[in-house]
Tab-separated table of C-alpha atoms in Angstrom:
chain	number	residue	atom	x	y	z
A	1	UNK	CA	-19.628	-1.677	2.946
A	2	UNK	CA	-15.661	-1.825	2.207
A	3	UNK	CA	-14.475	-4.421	0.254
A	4	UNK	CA	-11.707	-4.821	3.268
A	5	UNK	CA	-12.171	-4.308	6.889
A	6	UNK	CA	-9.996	-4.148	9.334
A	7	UNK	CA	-10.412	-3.034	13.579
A	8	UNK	CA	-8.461	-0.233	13.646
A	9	UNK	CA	-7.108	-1.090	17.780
A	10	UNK	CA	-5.600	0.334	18.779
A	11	UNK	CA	-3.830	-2.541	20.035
A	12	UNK	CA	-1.354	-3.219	23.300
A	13	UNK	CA	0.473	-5.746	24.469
A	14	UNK	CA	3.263	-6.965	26.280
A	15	UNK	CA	6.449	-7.950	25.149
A	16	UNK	CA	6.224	-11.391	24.346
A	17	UNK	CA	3.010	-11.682	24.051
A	18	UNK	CA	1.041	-13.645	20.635
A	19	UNK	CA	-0.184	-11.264	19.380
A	20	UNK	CA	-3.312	-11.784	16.469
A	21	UNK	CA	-4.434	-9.404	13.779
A	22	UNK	CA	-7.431	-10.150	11.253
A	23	UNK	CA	-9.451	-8.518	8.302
A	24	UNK	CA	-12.594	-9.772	6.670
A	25	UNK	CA	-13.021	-9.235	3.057
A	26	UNK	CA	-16.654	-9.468	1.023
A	27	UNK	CA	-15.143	-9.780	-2.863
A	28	UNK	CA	-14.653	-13.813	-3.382
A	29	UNK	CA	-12.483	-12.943	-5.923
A	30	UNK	CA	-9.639	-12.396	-3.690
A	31	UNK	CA	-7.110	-14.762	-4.343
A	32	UNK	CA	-3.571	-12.494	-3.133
A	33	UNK	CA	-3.231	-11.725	0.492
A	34	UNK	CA	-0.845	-9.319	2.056
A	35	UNK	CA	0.464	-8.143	5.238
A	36	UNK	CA	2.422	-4.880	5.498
A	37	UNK	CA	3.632	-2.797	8.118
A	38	UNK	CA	3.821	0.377	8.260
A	39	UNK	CA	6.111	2.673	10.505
A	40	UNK	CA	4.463	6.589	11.524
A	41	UNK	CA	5.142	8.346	8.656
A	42	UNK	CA	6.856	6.038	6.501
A	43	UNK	CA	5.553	3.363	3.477
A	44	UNK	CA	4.176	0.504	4.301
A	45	UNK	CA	6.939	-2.322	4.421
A	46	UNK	CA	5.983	-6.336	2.897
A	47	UNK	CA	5.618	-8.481	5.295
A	48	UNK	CA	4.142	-11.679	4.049
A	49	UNK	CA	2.675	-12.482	0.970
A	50	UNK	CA	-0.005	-15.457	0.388
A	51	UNK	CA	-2.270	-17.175	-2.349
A	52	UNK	CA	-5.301	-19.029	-1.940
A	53	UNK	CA	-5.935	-20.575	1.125
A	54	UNK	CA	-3.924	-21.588	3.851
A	55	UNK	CA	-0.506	-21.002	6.171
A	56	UNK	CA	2.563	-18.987	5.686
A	57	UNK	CA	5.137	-19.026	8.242
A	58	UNK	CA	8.313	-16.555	8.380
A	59	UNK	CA	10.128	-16.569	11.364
A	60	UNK	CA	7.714	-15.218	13.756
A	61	UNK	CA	5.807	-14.147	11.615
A	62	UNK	CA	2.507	-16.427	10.453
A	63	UNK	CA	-0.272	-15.561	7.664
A	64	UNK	CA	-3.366	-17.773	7.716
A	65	UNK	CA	-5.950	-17.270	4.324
A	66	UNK	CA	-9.685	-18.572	4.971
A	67	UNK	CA	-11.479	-18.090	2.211
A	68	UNK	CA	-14.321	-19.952	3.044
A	69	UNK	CA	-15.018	-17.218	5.647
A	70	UNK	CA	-12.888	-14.692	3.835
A	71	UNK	CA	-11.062	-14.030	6.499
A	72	UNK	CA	-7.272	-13.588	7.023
A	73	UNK	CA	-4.840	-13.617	9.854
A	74	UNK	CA	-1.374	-12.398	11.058
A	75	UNK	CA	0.006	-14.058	13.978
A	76	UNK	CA	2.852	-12.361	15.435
A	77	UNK	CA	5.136	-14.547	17.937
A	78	UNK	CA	7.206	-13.291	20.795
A	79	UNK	CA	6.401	-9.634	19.711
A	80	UNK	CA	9.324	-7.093	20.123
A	81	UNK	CA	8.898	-3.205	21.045
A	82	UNK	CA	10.022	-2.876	17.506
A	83	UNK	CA	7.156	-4.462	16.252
A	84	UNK	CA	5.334	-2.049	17.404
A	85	UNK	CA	3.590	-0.299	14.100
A	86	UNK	CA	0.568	-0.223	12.221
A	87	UNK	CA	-0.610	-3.248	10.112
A	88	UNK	CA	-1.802	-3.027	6.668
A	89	UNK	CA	-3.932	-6.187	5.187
A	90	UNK	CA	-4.166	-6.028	1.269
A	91	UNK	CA	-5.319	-8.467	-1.193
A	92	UNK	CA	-5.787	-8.433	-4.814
A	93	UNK	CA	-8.398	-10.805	-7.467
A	94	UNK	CA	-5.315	-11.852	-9.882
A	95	UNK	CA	-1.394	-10.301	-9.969
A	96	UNK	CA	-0.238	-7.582	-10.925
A	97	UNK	CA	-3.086	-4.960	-10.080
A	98	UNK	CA	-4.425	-2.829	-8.076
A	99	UNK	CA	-4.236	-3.702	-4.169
A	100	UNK	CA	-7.385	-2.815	-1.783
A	101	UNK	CA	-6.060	-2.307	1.637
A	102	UNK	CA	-7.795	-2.660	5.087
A	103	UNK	CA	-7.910	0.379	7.229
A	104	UNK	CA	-4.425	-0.756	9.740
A	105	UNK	CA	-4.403	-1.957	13.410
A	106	UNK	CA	-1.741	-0.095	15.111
A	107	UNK	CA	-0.293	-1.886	17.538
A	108	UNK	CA	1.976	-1.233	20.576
A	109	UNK	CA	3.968	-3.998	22.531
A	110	UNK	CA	4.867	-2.556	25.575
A	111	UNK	CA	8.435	-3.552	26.948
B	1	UNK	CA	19.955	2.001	-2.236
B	2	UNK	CA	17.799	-0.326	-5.048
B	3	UNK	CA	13.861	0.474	-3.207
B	4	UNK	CA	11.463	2.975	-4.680
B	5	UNK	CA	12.068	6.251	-4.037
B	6	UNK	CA	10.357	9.539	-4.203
B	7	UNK	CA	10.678	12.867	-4.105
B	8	UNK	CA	10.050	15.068	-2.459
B	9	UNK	CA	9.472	13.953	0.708
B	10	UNK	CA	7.199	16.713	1.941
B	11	UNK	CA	5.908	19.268	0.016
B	12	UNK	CA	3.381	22.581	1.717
B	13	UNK	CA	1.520	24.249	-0.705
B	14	UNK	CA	-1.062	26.562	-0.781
B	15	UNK	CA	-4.264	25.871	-1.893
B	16	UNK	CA	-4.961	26.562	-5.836
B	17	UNK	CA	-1.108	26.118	-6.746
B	18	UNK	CA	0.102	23.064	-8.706
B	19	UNK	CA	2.466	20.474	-7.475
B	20	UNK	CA	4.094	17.591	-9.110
B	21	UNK	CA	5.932	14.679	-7.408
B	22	UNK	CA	8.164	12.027	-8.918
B	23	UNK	CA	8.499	7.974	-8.127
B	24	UNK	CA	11.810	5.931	-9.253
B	25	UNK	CA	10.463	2.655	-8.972
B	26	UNK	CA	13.072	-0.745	-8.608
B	27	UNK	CA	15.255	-0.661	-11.605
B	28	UNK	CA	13.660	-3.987	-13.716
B	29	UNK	CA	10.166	-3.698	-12.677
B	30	UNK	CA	8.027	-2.683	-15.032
B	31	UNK	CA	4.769	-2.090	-12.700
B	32	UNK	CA	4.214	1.574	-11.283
B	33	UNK	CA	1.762	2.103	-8.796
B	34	UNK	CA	0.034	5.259	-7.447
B	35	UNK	CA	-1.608	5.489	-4.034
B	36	UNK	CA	-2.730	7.940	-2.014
B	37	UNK	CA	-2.884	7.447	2.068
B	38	UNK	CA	-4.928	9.779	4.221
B	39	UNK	CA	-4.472	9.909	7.969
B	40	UNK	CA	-5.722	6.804	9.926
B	41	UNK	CA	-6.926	5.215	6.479
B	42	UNK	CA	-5.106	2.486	4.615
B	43	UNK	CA	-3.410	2.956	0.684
B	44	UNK	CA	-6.148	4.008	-1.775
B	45	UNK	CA	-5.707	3.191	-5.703
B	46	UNK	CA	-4.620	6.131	-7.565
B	47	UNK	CA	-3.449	4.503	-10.678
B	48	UNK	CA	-0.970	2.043	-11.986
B	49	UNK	CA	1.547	1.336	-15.394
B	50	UNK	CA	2.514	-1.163	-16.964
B	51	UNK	CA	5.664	0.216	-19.140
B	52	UNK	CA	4.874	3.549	-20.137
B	53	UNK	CA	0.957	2.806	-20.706
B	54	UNK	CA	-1.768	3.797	-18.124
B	55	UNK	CA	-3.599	0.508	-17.788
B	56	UNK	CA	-6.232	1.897	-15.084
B	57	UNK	CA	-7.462	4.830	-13.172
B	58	UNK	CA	-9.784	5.344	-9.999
B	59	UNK	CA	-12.547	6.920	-10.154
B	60	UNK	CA	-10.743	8.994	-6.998
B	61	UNK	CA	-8.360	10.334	-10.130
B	62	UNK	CA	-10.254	13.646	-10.665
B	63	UNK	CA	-9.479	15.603	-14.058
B	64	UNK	CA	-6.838	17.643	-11.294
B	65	UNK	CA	-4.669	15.041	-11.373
B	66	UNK	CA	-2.518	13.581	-14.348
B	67	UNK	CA	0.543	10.702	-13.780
B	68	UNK	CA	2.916	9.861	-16.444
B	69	UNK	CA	5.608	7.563	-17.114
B	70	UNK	CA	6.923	8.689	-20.627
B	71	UNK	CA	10.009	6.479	-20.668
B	72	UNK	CA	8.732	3.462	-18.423
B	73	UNK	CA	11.256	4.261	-15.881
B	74	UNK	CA	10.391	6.972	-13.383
B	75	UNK	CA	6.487	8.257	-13.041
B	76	UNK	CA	5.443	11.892	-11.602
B	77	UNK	CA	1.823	12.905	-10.397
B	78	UNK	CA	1.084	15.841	-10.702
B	79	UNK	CA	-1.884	17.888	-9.044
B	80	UNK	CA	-3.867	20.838	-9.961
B	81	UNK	CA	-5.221	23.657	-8.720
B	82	UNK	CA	-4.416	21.768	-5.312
B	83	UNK	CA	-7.371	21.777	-2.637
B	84	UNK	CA	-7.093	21.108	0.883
B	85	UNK	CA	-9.103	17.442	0.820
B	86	UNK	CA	-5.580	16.747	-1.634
B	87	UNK	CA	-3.807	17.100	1.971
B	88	UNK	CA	-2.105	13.256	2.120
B	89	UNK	CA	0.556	10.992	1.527
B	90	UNK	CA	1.362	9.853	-1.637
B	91	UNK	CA	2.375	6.522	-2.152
B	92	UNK	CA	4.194	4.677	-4.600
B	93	UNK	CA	5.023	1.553	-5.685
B	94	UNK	CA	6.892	-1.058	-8.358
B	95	UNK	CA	6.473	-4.662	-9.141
B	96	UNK	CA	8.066	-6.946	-11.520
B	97	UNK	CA	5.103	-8.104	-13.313
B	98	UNK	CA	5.966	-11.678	-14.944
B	99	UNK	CA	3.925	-15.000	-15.396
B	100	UNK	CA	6.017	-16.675	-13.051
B	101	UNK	CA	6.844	-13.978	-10.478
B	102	UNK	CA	5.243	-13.091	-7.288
B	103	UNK	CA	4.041	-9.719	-7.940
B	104	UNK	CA	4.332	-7.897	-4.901
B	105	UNK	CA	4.539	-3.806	-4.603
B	106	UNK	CA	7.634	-2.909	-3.284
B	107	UNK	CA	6.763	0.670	-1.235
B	108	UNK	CA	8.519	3.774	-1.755
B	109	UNK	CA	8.788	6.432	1.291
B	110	UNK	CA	5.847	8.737	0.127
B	111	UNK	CA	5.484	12.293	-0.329
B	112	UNK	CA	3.419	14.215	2.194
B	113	UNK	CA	1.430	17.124	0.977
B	114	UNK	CA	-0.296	19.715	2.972
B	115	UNK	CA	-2.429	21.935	1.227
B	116	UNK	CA	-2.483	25.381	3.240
């Protein structure tokens, strides 16, 4: 079993549309969650970053951390054709090291 | 441009040569990262400095494959005797590693290698 998993999608939507990404994680140790995105053929890009438990917001952007189910979330409002990309969860036991990454969800919103 | 940078970009070898790539990470942060990305996959730990010191390696770091980072500034991988499963991107990244700081990896744009 990997320590993250993530449902590859893909993933289509319409513009505008909420649009909900997840990963589920088995190492309790996790306390550092990401969100990156990543465009074809490019590195991935920081989206949010998040500790413990909880909500982030930026801008349209949401994180959610539930570490009683260890389970995290991206919610993406109003999404754009340019959000249209491939979305990286990672998450790390303390700061500083090594990141384990979920496999992506590519997503498409369709104008 | 202050992000993480690498180069090349894309490199085609053929299999059994030797290749090395190089990472500038973010001017003041002291954390180097090594990942490497195959297609449809997320990052995978390579390796990672602190400084100039190697404070861990994966176990997917076979004896082919040495990084530096004999200054603490910029890092290079290098591969060898290159094999066709070495086909992927590799990723790099910097953080400014401090008590009080976030921590996040900062991204460079990869180098793609395809190992003929």
């Amino acid at each position: 079993q990997k320590e993250v998993e993530q449902d590859p999608g893909p993933l289509s939507v319409p513009e505008g549309a909420i649009v909900s990404l997840n990963c589920t994680y088995s190492n309790s140790a996790f306390q550092y969650f990401m969100w990156y995105r990543q465009y074809s053929r490019k590195g991935p890009e920081l989206l949010m970053y998040t500790y413990s438990s909880g909500n982030k917001e930026d801008g349209r952007f949401t994180a959610q951390v539930d570490k009683s189910s260890k389970y995290i979330s991206l919610f993406i409002r109003d999404s754009q054709p340019s959000d249209s990309a491939t979305y990286l969860c990672a998450m790390s036991p303390n700061t500083g090291n090594q990141f384990y990454f979920g496999t992506g969800t590519s997503l498409t919103v369709i104008p | 441009d202050t992000g993480v940078s690498q180069d090349p970009r894309h490199k085609i070898t053929k299999r059994g040569q030797n290749v090395t790539f190089r990472c500038d990470p973010i001017s003041e942060h002291n954390r180097l990262y090594w990942y490497r990305q195959t297609l449809g996959q997320g990052p995978e730990f390579l390796t990672y400095f602190q400084n100039e010191a190697q404070l861990e390696k994966s176990r997917l770091l076979s004896d082919r494959f040495s990084a530096e980072r004999p200054k603490g500034s910029f890092s290079t991988l290098e591969i060898q005797h290159t094999e066709q499963g070495d086909s992927a991107m590799y990723l790099c990244a910097s953080s400014a590693h401090r008590a009080t700081h976030k921590n996040e990896q900062f991204f460079g744009p990869g180098t793609r290698l395809t190992v003929l």
